[in-house]
């Protein structure tokens, strides 16, 4: 293997003095509906996307408004139907929604737990190939805190999935972190690795703008498979034999591994709740990311639900923590 462009990057705790912490919080949804229009990366069709506030404990739900009966597709790992070049979900009546991963990453990084996503086509618009446009939409929509504590999934036993030199794992840890490494036999990409504590607001800035990428040599084959029909230098980093073809170059020297980590965060959010644990991936992609979430959830001895402390939620809303205990319903 000819790896030239080796880079290590730990935008972690030391340089910015970031404290590792997990602040207890209530569930959150968006304050206002908001939408955008774009094209699907693989189908190349124009799609409009609308985000709407959703009730507590509903999670992320996609709705195909273009299909009879407006089928609902919950954004959870057991609904993943396909992981060829993107993460696609399937719901009632075989309704599909593809390329959910960057939008899911934006929800994870903006800490939006409950939201309805209406789409009038089979694919989330690719926008610029990153999560930044979705993070901007969420910022514009605003956040509404809900009167229920957030429920997280705490990893209590290591879970590992592997396939042909690729690996992804989750280990118990007091704080959530992600560590990803990639290896491509192309000098413009090479080997890159990145390890970060899961600090959503900061990761929205350092991972959010990292774009999806592909190799010019693969594009003809992808098109023959009916994929990447909407792909262009406007929505992906394309690597040719001599290097990056995009006129503006890269957004970060290690944009490739940052994007991989963004994908991992979006795919991991398909667990249905934020995870407490240490995520590690080596050469992992959508298939392995989703397999890991499924393997975790399938092993009931590997995780448990943890509600964020009621008193901390109440501190935020200004209410006394003493009323958090359920009171007899006779009142
Ligand atoms: Zn991606």
Tab-separated table of N, CA, C and O and ligand atoms in Angstrom, residues 101-102 212 259 263 286, ligand 1:
chain	number	residue	atom	x	y	z
A	101	UNK	N	-27.614	10.453	6.137
A	101	UNK	CA	-26.550	10.520	7.142
A	101	UNK	C	-26.095	11.943	7.500
A	101	UNK	O	-25.804	12.206	8.667
A	102	UNK	N	-26.025	12.864	6.537
A	102	UNK	CA	-25.521	14.199	6.882
A	102	UNK	C	-26.576	14.995	7.647
A	102	UNK	O	-26.244	15.792	8.536
A	212	UNK	N	-18.511	15.228	1.555
A	212	UNK	CA	-18.370	13.867	1.057
A	212	UNK	C	-17.347	13.874	-0.083
A	212	UNK	O	-17.070	14.911	-0.671
A	259	UNK	N	-14.947	14.126	7.306
A	259	UNK	CA	-16.239	13.714	6.754
A	259	UNK	C	-16.616	12.306	7.204
A	259	UNK	O	-17.787	12.037	7.500
A	263	UNK	N	-20.046	11.217	9.042
A	263	UNK	CA	-20.895	10.079	8.658
A	263	UNK	C	-21.130	9.154	9.857
A	263	UNK	O	-22.246	8.688	10.095
A	286	UNK	N	-20.594	3.306	5.941
A	286	UNK	CA	-21.993	3.227	6.396
A	286	UNK	C	-22.395	1.817	6.827
A	286	UNK	O	-23.078	1.645	7.830
B	1	LIG	ZN1	-21.108	11.278	3.976
